[in-house]
mmCIF file of C-alpha atoms in Angstrom:
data_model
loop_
_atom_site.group_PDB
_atom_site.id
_atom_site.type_symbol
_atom_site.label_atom_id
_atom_site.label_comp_id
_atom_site.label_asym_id
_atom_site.label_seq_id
_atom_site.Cartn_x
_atom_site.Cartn_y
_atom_site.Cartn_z
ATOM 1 C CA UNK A 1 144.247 94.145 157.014
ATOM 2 C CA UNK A 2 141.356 96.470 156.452
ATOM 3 C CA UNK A 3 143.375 98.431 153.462
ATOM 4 C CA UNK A 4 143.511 95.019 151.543
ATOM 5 C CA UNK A 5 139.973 94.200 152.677
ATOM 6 C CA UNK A 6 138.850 97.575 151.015
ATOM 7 C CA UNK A 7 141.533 97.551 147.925
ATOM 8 C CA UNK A 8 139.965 94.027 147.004
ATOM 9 C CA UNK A 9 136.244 95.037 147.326
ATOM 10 C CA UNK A 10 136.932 97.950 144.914
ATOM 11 C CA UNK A 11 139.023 95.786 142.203
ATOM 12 C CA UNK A 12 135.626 93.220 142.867
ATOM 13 C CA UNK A 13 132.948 96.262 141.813
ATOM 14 C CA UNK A 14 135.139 97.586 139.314
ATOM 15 C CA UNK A 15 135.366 94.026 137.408
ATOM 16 C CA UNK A 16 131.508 94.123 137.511
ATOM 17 C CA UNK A 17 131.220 97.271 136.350
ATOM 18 C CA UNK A 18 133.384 96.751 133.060
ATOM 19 C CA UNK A 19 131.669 93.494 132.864
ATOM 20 C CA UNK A 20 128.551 95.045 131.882
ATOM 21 C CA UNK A 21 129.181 98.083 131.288
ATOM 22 C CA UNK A 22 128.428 98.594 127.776
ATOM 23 C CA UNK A 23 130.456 101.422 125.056
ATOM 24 C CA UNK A 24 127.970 104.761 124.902
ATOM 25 C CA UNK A 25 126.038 104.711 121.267
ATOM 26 C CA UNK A 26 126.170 107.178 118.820
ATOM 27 C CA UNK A 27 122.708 109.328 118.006
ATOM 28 C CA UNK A 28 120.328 107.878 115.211
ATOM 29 C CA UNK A 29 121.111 109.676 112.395
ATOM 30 C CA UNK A 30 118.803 108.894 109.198
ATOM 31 C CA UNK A 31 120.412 111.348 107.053
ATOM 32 C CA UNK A 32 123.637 109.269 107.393
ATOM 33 C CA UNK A 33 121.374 106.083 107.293
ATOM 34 C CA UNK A 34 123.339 104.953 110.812
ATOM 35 C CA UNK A 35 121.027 103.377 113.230
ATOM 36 C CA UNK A 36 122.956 102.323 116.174
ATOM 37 C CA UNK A 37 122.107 98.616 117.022
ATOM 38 C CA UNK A 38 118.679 98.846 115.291
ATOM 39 C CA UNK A 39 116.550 96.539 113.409
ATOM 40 C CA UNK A 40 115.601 98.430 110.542
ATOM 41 C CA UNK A 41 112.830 98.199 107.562
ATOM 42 C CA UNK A 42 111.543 99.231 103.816
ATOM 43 C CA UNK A 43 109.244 98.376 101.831
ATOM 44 C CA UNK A 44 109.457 95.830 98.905
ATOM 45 C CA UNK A 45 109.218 96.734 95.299
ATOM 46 C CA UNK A 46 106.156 94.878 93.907
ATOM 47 C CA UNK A 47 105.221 92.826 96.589
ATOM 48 C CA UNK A 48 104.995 95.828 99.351
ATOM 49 C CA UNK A 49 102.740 97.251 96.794
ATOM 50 C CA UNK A 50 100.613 94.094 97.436
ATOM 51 C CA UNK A 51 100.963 93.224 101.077
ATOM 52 C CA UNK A 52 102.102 96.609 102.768
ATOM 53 C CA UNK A 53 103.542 95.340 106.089
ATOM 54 C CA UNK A 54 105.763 92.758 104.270
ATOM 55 C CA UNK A 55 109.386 94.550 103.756
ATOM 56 C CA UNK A 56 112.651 93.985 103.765
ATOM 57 C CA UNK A 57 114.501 94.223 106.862
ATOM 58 C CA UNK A 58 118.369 94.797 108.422
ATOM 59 C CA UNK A 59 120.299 95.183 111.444
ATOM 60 C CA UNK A 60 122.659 97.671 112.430
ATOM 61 C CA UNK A 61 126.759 97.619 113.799
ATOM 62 C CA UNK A 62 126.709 99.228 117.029
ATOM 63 C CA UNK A 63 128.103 102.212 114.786
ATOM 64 C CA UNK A 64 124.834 102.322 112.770
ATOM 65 C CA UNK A 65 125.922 100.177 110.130
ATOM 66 C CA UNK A 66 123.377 98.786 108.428
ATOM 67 C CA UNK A 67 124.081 94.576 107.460
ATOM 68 C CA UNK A 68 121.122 92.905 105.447
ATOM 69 C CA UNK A 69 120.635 89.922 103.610
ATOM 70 C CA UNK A 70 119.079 90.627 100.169
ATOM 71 C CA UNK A 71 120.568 87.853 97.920
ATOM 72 C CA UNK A 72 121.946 84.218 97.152
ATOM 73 C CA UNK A 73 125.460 84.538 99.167
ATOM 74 C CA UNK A 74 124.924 88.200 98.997
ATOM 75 C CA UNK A 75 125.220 89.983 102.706
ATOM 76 C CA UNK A 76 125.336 94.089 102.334
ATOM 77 C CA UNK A 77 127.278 96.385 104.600
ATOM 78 C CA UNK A 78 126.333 99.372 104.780
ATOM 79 C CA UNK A 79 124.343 99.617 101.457
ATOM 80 C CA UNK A 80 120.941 98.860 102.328
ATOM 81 C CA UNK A 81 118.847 97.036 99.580
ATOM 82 C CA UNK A 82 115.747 98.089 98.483
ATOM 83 C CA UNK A 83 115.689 102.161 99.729
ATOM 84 C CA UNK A 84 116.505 103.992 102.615
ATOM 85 C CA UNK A 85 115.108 103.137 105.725
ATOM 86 C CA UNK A 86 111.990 103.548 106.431
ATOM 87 C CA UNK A 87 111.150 102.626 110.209
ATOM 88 C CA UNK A 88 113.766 101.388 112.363
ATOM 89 C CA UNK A 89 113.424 100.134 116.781
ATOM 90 C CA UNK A 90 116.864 100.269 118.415
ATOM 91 C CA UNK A 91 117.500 97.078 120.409
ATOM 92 C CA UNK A 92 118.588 97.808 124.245
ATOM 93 C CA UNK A 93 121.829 95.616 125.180
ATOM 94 C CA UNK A 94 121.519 94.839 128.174
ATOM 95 C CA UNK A 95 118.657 92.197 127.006
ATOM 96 C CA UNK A 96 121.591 90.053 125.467
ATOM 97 C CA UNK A 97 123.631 87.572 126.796
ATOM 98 C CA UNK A 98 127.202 87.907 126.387
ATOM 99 C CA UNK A 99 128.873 84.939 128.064
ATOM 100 C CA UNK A 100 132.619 84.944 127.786
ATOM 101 C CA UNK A 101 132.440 81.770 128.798
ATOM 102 C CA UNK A 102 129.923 78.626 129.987
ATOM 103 C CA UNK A 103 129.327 79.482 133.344
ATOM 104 C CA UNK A 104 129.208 83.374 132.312
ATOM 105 C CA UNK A 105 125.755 83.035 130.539
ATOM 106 C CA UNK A 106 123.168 85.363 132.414
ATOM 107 C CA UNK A 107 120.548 83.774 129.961
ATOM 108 C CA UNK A 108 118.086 80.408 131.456
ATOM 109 C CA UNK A 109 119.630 78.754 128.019
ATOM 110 C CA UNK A 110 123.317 78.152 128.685
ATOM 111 C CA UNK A 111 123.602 75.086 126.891
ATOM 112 C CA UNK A 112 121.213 75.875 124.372
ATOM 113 C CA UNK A 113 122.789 78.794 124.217
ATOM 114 C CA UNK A 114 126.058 77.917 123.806
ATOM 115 C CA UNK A 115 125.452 74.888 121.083
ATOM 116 C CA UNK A 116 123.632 77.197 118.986
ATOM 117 C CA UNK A 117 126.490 79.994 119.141
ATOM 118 C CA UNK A 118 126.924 82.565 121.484
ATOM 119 C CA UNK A 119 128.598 86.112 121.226
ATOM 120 C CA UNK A 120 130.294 88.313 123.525
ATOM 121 C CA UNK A 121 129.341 91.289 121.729
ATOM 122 C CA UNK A 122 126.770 93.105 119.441
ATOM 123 C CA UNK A 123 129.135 93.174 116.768
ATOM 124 C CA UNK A 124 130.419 89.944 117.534
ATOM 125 C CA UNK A 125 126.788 88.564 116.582
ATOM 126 C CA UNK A 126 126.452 90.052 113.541
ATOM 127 C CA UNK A 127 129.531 89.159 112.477
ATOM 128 C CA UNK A 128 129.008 85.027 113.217
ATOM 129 C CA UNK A 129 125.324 85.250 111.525
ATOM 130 C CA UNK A 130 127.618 87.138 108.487
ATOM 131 C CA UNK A 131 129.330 83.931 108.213
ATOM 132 C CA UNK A 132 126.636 81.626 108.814
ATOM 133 C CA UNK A 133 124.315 83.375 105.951
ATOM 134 C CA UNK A 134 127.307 84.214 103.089
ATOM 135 C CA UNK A 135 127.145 80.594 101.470
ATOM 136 C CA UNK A 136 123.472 80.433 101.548
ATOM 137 C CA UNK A 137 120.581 81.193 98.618
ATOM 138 C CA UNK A 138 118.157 83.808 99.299
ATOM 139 C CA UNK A 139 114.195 82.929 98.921
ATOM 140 C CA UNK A 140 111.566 84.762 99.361
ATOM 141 C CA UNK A 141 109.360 82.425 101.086
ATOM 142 C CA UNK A 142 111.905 80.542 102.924
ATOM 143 C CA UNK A 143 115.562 81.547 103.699
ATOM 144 C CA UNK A 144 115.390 85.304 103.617
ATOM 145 C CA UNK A 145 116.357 88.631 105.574
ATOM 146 C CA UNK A 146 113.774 88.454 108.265
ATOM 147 C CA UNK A 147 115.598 84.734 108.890
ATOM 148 C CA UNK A 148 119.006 86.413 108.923
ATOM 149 C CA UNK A 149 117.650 89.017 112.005
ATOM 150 C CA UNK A 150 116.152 85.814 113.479
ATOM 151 C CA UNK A 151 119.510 83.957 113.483
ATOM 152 C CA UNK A 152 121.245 87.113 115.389
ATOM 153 C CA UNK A 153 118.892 87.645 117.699
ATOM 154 C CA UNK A 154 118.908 84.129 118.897
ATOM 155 C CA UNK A 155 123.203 84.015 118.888
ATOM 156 C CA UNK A 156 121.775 87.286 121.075
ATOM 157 C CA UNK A 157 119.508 85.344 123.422
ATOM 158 C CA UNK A 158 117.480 88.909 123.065
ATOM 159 C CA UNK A 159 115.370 89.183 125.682
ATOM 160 C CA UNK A 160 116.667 85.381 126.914
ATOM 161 C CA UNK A 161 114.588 83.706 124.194
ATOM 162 C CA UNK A 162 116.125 81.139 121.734
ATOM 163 C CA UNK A 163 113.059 81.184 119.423
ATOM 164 C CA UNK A 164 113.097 84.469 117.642
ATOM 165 C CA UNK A 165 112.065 83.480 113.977
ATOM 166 C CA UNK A 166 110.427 85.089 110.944
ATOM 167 C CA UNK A 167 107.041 85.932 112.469
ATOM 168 C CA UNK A 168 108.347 87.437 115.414
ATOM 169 C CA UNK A 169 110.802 89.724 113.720
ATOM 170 C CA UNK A 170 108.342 91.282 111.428
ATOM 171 C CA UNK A 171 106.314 91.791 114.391
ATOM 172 C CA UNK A 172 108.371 93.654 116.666
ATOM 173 C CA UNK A 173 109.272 95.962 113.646
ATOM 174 C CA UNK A 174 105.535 96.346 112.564
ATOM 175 C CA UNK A 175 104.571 96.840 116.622
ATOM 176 C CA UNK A 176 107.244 98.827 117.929
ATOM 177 C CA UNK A 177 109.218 100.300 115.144
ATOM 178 C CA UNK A 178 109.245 104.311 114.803
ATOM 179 C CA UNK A 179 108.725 105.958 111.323
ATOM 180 C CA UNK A 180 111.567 108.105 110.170
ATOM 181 C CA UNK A 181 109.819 110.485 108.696
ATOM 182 C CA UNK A 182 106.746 111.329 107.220
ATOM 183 C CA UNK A 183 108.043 110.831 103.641
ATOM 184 C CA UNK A 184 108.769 106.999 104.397
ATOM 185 C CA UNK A 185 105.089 106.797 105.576
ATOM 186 C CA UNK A 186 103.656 107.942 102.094
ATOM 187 C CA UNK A 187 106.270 105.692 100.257
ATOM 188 C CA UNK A 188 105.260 102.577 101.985
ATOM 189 C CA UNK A 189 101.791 102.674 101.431
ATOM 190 C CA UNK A 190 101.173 105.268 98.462
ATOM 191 C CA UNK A 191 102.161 102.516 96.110
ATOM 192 C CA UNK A 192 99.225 100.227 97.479
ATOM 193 C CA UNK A 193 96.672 102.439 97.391
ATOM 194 C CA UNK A 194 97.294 102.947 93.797
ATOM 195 C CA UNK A 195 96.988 99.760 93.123
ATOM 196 C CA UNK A 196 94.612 99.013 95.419
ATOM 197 C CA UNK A 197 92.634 101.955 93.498
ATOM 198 C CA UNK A 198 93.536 101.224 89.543
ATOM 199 C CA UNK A 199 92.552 97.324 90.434
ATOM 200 C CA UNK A 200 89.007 97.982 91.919
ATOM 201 C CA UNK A 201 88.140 100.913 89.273
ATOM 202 C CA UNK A 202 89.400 98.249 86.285
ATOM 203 C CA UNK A 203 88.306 94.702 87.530
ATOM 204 C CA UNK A 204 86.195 95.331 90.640
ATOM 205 C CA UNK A 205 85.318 93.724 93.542
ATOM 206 C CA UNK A 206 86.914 90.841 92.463
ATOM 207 C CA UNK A 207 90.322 92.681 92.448
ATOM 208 C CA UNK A 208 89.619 92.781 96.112
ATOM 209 C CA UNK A 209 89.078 89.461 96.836
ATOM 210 C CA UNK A 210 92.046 88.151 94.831
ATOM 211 C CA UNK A 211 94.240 90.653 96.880
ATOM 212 C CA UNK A 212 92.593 89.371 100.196
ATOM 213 C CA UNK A 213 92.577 86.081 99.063
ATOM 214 C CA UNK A 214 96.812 86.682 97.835
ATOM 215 C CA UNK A 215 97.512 88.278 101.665
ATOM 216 C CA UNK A 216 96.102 85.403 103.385
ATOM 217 C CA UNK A 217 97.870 82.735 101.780
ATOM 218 C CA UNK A 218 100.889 84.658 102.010
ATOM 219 C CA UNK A 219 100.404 85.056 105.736
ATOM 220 C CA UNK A 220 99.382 81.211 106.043
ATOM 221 C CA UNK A 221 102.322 80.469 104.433
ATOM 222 C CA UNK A 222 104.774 81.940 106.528
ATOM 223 C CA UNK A 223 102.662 80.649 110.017
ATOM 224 C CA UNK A 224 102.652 76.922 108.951
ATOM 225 C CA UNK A 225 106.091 76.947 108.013
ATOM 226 C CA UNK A 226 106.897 78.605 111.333
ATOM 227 C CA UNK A 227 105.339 76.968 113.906
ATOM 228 C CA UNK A 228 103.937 73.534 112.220
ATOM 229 C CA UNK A 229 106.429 72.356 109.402
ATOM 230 C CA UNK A 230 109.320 74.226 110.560
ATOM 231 C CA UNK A 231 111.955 72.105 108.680
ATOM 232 C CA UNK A 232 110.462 74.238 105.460
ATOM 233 C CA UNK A 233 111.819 77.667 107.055
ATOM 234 C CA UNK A 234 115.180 75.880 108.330
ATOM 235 C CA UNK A 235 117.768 78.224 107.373
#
């Protein structure tokens, strides 16, 4: 009687353990662009050179594939648009929720959760949000890449919120994300200050205003049709 007692205790732990136990990741590794479950970044032609924290932005395979949305029913795999990355944060697992089924959800949104679409695995996530964003058109201003990390994240329940959106992905990155190297630094905002340089020595302090004036609408933009009119940013 003991014996079994013991023998099922250990099968119980051991079930718990594989249950959340999660496969060991591979080193980042810029020089073979894999970022292992990373949201990565780079800058924008033209409009980085404009408004330097706006970029264009991926997320990584948990073998450091890079997926990103750059185009009207156009989802890259491992070809990331734009330049090589330039800042990247890896993601930690264990702030997802992987139910494999209802009552397996470790997240306070199990319905939500489930309605919306839930994954049982990194991949898994980037996979559905694959599907979800093939058939769709690309726009700058309101379906676009930082909505296609949004849409993951949430099939994620990353860090048990269902309300990860544009605004909050270019955040994190901007907050938290590490610099590659110091050659991505110069790329990203070398371009500005040329412009930002050739545009006050020919037009002047008007040149400034126009770009402050350009930033701040941009910004506005993106806030209204996130938190106030959020059917314009439904993608």
């Amino acid at each position: 009687m003991q014996l079994n007692l013991s023998y099922g205790v250990e099968k119980k732990l051991t079930a718990e353990e594989i249950e959340h136990e999660f496969w060991p990741l591979d080193e980042i590794d810029p020089k073979k662009a894999k970022f292992p479950c990373c949201i990565v970044w780079t800058p924008l032609p033209v409009v980085s050179w404009l408004v330097p924290f706006i970029g264009h932005v991926g997320i990584c395979r948990e073998d450091g594939t890079v997926i990103d949305f750059s185009g009207s029913n156009l989802v890259n795999c491992d070809n990331f648009a734009y330049g090589s990355v330039a800042r990247y944060l890896q993601l930690d697992r264990k702030q997802c929720c992987f139910p494999s089924n209802l009552s397996g959800h470790t997240c306070k949104h199990r319905y939500k959760h489930a309605d919306f679409g839930s994954a049982i695995t990194w991949d898994d996530a980037i996979r559905s949000t694959i599907h979800h964003f093939e058939p769709k058109s690309f726009n700058l201003f309101t379906c676009n890449c930082h909505s296609f990390i949004a849409n993951c994240l949430n099939q994620l329940c990353y860090g048990g919120s269902m309300t990860w959106n544009m605004i909050d992905v270019s955040s994190l990155i901007l907050s938290k994300g590490t610099w590659v190297d110091g050659l991505s630094v110069l790329r990203s905002f070398l371009p500005f200050m040329v412009v930002l340089c050739l545009g006050v020595f020919m037009v002047g302090w008007p040149f400034l205003i126009g770009l402050f004036s350009f930033s701040l609408l941009l910004i506005g933009w993106y806030l209204l049709g996130t938190y106030c009119f959020k059917n314009l940013l439904d993608c």
